[in-house]
Each structure stands twice: as structure tokens, then as C-alpha cells.
């Protein structure tokens, strides 16, 4: 396998993200930002590009990453995705906007083997849901956002950003009130899915707390035909401060 190398893209929002007004210019300005914030899941999609370009389907099937959003990524800005190796065999990929003083805007720490899925922790269960992996949850998530990798569309392989996108759908359906902001996630891969597959999503709220707004932390397990293919810890500000 090769080593990840840097890559750059002009950040953009997808049409479905307009439902969260923070991803529109008007809604972002109402919240005190200069322009639309790019969805965290899309930023994550960009940050996975160097990993998948180097490691291919092996990382999509078994790898994983923790992501943290430190400052907004604004639509229309060029974002450099800069990878670097760590002594423990993980890799860090940083999203850098050269027009901003504060960098990185976001980062992930990635590994190549997530192991088996752990059980959901105790907490407040949310309703189980099913999703068909197509359309906004299909293989072309990355290409619609400007990612030029061909591995997904060419094989109907579901993009790894779809897993936190499904977590976001659970948040938007069951938890959020008004504009909200995805702040961090840990995503572990345990298998792959293809276009048209139907997955089951189980979710439990494991923490709620106040920090720059009301936050929730949710454990999620995504299963295909009874077998876990992804597990996540997902955190977001579900109600912005007044």
C-alpha cells in the first residue's frame, strides 16, 4: 500500500444540507458567521480522500477515524487536506484554509483496523430506523461534493461519509431544535455496503451537556443483514445558544 498524499478541493454544500439553515448563507449569518458553513460530514468526506486514494477498499471495509471540527469550513473556499503519519501507525489528516488564521479547520486521526463492533452503551434509546443506500446516501456522496475518486461510483461502493450522514439524519429527526452543528465523531468500519442495500440503524443517547449550546452524544450501530458494518460515537450541538 502507498502512503497518503495531500489533496485540495473547493468546499461546497450539498442540496440536502439546506434543511439545516447553518449551511445556507442567510442562516449562517443569523448565527453570527460570515457565510454558509460546509456540513461536517462533507468535510469528513474530503479528509478521507488521501486515505482511500492510498489504501483503497481495505480502509473503507476495516479502517476508521476520529474527527473533530475546530473552526468552520466555509463554502467556496479551497481546502487543503494534508496527511501526516504518527508514531503509533495512525495518520492525521488536517483541513487547512490558507485564507484563515486559525488552522486546521478540522482534522481526523485514522487507523487501518477497527476490529469488531462494540455493543451500544447504556442510555436513552432512540427509535430504530432503516435506510436504503441510494440517492443522498449512495456511492456518489463524495463526487457530488467535488471528490474526484472513482472507486465509489465505479463499483457502487458506499462512501464512508454516508455513515456519519446517517447519524446526522437520526439527530435531525429525533434530537435537534432549529439550526445545529456537528462537532465530532468516531467512525469505525466493520464491512462494506453497495448501492441499493438496506441498513438498520440502532442509536442510544449516552450523554447530554451544555457547552456553547445544548449537546448530545449518541452511539450508533449500522447493520446490513444482521451484521454490523459501521459503529459511531456522534456528538453535535443540538440547540444553539440564544
Tab-separated table of N, CA and C in Angstrom, residues 15 31 35 42 48 68 75 82 85 89 98 103 116 146 206 218 221 240:
chain	number	residue	atom	x	y	z
A	15	UNK	N	-27.242	19.807	-1.766
A	15	UNK	CA	-28.591	20.378	-1.732
A	15	UNK	C	-29.343	19.976	-0.471
A	31	UNK	N	-26.634	33.216	12.677
A	31	UNK	CA	-25.916	32.604	13.799
A	31	UNK	C	-24.564	33.259	14.056
A	35	UNK	N	-20.628	33.412	6.282
A	35	UNK	CA	-21.245	32.732	5.140
A	35	UNK	C	-21.522	31.288	5.527
A	42	UNK	N	-19.421	16.461	5.049
A	42	UNK	CA	-18.750	16.721	3.778
A	42	UNK	C	-17.268	16.999	4.004
A	48	UNK	N	-11.144	12.029	4.095
A	48	UNK	CA	-10.892	10.608	3.826
A	48	UNK	C	-10.239	10.390	2.468
A	68	UNK	N	-12.706	15.738	14.381
A	68	UNK	CA	-13.010	16.860	15.261
A	68	UNK	C	-13.015	18.131	14.430
A	75	UNK	N	-18.238	27.470	2.607
A	75	UNK	CA	-18.478	27.093	1.218
A	75	UNK	C	-17.745	28.037	0.274
A	82	UNK	N	-4.188	17.677	4.324
A	82	UNK	CA	-2.754	17.441	4.488
A	82	UNK	C	-2.544	16.271	5.452
A	85	UNK	N	1.973	11.122	9.168
A	85	UNK	CA	1.991	9.862	9.909
A	85	UNK	C	2.287	10.115	11.383
A	89	UNK	N	1.316	4.356	14.157
A	89	UNK	CA	0.827	3.811	12.893
A	89	UNK	C	-0.539	4.372	12.497
A	98	UNK	N	-6.097	28.329	3.672
A	98	UNK	CA	-4.966	29.261	3.695
A	98	UNK	C	-5.397	30.706	3.878
A	103	UNK	N	-5.976	27.443	11.935
A	103	UNK	CA	-5.916	26.172	11.237
A	103	UNK	C	-5.322	25.116	12.164
A	116	UNK	N	-13.777	-5.619	15.865
A	116	UNK	CA	-15.204	-5.937	15.934
A	116	UNK	C	-15.994	-4.780	16.536
A	146	UNK	N	-17.489	17.152	-4.884
A	146	UNK	CA	-16.253	17.569	-5.530
A	146	UNK	C	-15.088	16.613	-5.397
A	206	UNK	N	-26.118	8.717	24.889
A	206	UNK	CA	-25.316	8.317	26.053
A	206	UNK	C	-24.902	9.503	26.916
A	218	UNK	N	-24.298	10.434	20.943
A	218	UNK	CA	-25.103	9.268	20.586
A	218	UNK	C	-24.194	8.153	20.075
A	221	UNK	N	-25.156	2.022	15.780
A	221	UNK	CA	-24.680	0.823	15.093
A	221	UNK	C	-25.467	0.691	13.793
A	240	UNK	N	-28.528	25.733	19.451
A	240	UNK	CA	-27.555	26.812	19.575
A	240	UNK	C	-27.973	27.768	20.690
